[in-house]
């Protein structure tokens, strides 16, 4: 519940959160709910607001001024709207990687540990297109 509350505070409305997915050619010995369908990433779907867009822009500015935070990089996408992903220069095997896409109506975020931001960006595109399995 705390996570959803922070998403709402940041301007996302009606956020839905899920952990799922499998990555081709990725092996893990972890199990989820007693089977081998291990959660590979966390997805948030929400309605976008002006508050979210302002808060996101402010967080990017703050990260750019920080010595310890790293701003996301805007990346090209086939989707309408804007997508930012973690800068690959700062992604390591144990760091949290994220991509966020938004327009004036919706927000989709995908987070994982140590995954290539390009992979997460493609997950967002498939979610938006309704083709993610």
CSV table of C-alpha atoms in Angstrom, one decimal:
chain,number,residue,atom,x,y,z
A,1,UNK,CA,0.0,0.0,0.0
A,2,UNK,CA,2.9,2.4,0.7
A,3,UNK,CA,4.1,2.0,-2.9
A,4,UNK,CA,0.7,2.8,-4.3
A,5,UNK,CA,0.5,5.8,-2.0
A,6,UNK,CA,3.8,7.2,-3.2
A,7,UNK,CA,2.7,6.7,-6.8
A,8,UNK,CA,-0.4,8.7,-6.1
A,9,UNK,CA,1.6,11.4,-4.3
A,10,UNK,CA,3.8,11.7,-7.4
A,11,UNK,CA,0.7,12.4,-9.6
A,12,UNK,CA,-0.3,9.0,-10.9
A,13,UNK,CA,-4.0,8.2,-10.7
A,14,UNK,CA,-5.5,4.7,-10.2
A,15,UNK,CA,-2.1,3.0,-10.3
A,16,UNK,CA,-2.0,-0.8,-10.8
A,17,UNK,CA,1.2,-2.7,-9.9
A,18,UNK,CA,2.2,-6.2,-11.0
A,19,UNK,CA,5.3,-8.3,-10.9
A,20,UNK,CA,5.7,-10.6,-13.9
A,21,UNK,CA,7.5,-11.6,-17.1
A,22,UNK,CA,10.2,-13.9,-18.3
A,23,UNK,CA,13.2,-12.9,-20.2
A,24,UNK,CA,14.4,-15.1,-23.1
A,25,UNK,CA,17.7,-16.9,-22.4
A,26,UNK,CA,17.7,-15.7,-18.7
A,27,UNK,CA,18.2,-18.4,-16.1
A,28,UNK,CA,17.3,-18.1,-12.4
A,29,UNK,CA,16.8,-20.6,-9.6
A,30,UNK,CA,14.2,-18.4,-7.9
A,31,UNK,CA,10.6,-19.5,-7.8
A,32,UNK,CA,7.4,-17.5,-7.4
A,33,UNK,CA,4.3,-19.1,-5.8
A,34,UNK,CA,5.9,-22.5,-6.0
A,35,UNK,CA,6.4,-22.6,-9.8
A,36,UNK,CA,9.1,-21.6,-12.2
A,37,UNK,CA,7.4,-18.4,-13.4
A,38,UNK,CA,9.8,-16.1,-11.7
A,39,UNK,CA,8.9,-12.4,-11.7
A,40,UNK,CA,11.5,-10.6,-13.8
A,41,UNK,CA,10.2,-7.0,-13.6
A,42,UNK,CA,7.6,-4.8,-11.9
A,43,UNK,CA,5.1,-2.9,-14.0
A,44,UNK,CA,3.0,0.1,-13.0
A,45,UNK,CA,0.1,1.2,-15.2
A,46,UNK,CA,-1.6,4.5,-14.2
A,47,UNK,CA,-3.4,7.5,-15.4
A,48,UNK,CA,-1.1,10.5,-16.1
A,49,UNK,CA,-1.7,13.9,-14.7
A,50,UNK,CA,0.0,17.3,-14.9
A,51,UNK,CA,1.2,16.7,-11.4
A,52,UNK,CA,3.0,13.6,-12.5
A,53,UNK,CA,4.5,15.3,-15.5
A,54,UNK,CA,5.7,18.2,-13.3
A,55,UNK,CA,7.1,15.9,-10.6
A,56,UNK,CA,8.9,13.7,-13.1
A,57,UNK,CA,10.5,16.8,-14.8
A,58,UNK,CA,11.6,18.0,-11.3
A,59,UNK,CA,13.1,14.7,-10.4
A,60,UNK,CA,15.1,14.6,-13.6
A,61,UNK,CA,16.4,18.1,-12.9
A,62,UNK,CA,17.3,17.2,-9.3
A,63,UNK,CA,19.1,14.0,-10.5
A,64,UNK,CA,21.1,16.0,-13.0
A,65,UNK,CA,22.4,18.3,-10.2
A,66,UNK,CA,23.2,15.4,-7.9
A,67,UNK,CA,26.4,13.6,-7.4
A,68,UNK,CA,24.7,10.3,-6.4
A,69,UNK,CA,21.5,10.3,-8.5
A,70,UNK,CA,21.4,9.6,-12.2
A,71,UNK,CA,18.8,11.2,-14.5
A,72,UNK,CA,17.1,9.0,-17.0
A,73,UNK,CA,17.8,9.5,-20.7
A,74,UNK,CA,15.1,10.2,-23.1
A,75,UNK,CA,15.0,7.4,-25.6
A,76,UNK,CA,13.3,7.0,-29.0
A,77,UNK,CA,10.1,5.1,-29.1
A,78,UNK,CA,7.5,4.2,-31.6
A,79,UNK,CA,4.8,5.2,-29.1
A,80,UNK,CA,3.2,8.6,-28.9
A,81,UNK,CA,4.4,10.4,-25.8
A,82,UNK,CA,7.8,10.4,-24.1
A,83,UNK,CA,10.0,7.6,-22.8
A,84,UNK,CA,12.9,7.8,-20.4
A,85,UNK,CA,15.1,4.9,-19.3
A,86,UNK,CA,18.0,4.5,-16.9
A,87,UNK,CA,21.3,5.5,-18.4
A,88,UNK,CA,23.1,2.3,-19.5
A,89,UNK,CA,26.4,3.8,-18.2
A,90,UNK,CA,25.0,3.4,-14.7
A,91,UNK,CA,23.4,0.0,-15.0
A,92,UNK,CA,25.2,-2.9,-13.2
A,93,UNK,CA,24.2,-6.4,-12.2
A,94,UNK,CA,22.7,-5.3,-8.9
A,95,UNK,CA,21.3,-1.8,-9.7
A,96,UNK,CA,17.6,-1.0,-10.3
A,97,UNK,CA,16.9,-0.3,-13.9
A,98,UNK,CA,13.8,1.5,-15.0
A,99,UNK,CA,12.0,2.9,-18.0
A,100,UNK,CA,8.9,5.2,-17.9
A,101,UNK,CA,6.7,6.1,-20.8
A,102,UNK,CA,3.9,8.7,-20.5
A,103,UNK,CA,1.6,10.9,-22.5
A,104,UNK,CA,-1.2,13.2,-21.3
A,105,UNK,CA,-3.4,10.2,-20.5
A,106,UNK,CA,-1.3,7.2,-19.3
A,107,UNK,CA,1.9,6.3,-17.5
A,108,UNK,CA,3.7,2.9,-17.9
A,109,UNK,CA,6.8,2.1,-15.8
A,110,UNK,CA,8.9,-1.1,-15.9
A,111,UNK,CA,11.6,-1.8,-13.2
A,112,UNK,CA,14.1,-4.6,-12.9
A,113,UNK,CA,17.4,-5.3,-11.4
A,114,UNK,CA,20.4,-5.2,-13.7
A,115,UNK,CA,18.5,-5.5,-17.0
A,116,UNK,CA,19.3,-3.7,-20.2
A,117,UNK,CA,17.1,-0.5,-20.5
A,118,UNK,CA,16.5,-1.4,-24.2
A,119,UNK,CA,14.7,-4.6,-23.0
A,120,UNK,CA,12.6,-2.7,-20.6
A,121,UNK,CA,11.7,-0.1,-23.2
A,122,UNK,CA,10.5,-2.9,-25.5
A,123,UNK,CA,8.4,-4.4,-22.7
A,124,UNK,CA,6.7,-1.0,-22.3
A,125,UNK,CA,6.0,-0.8,-26.1
A,126,UNK,CA,4.5,-4.4,-26.0
A,127,UNK,CA,2.3,-3.5,-23.0
A,128,UNK,CA,1.1,-0.4,-24.8
A,129,UNK,CA,0.3,-2.4,-27.9
A,130,UNK,CA,-1.3,-5.2,-26.0
A,131,UNK,CA,1.1,-7.8,-27.2
A,132,UNK,CA,3.2,-8.5,-24.0
A,133,UNK,CA,2.6,-12.0,-22.7
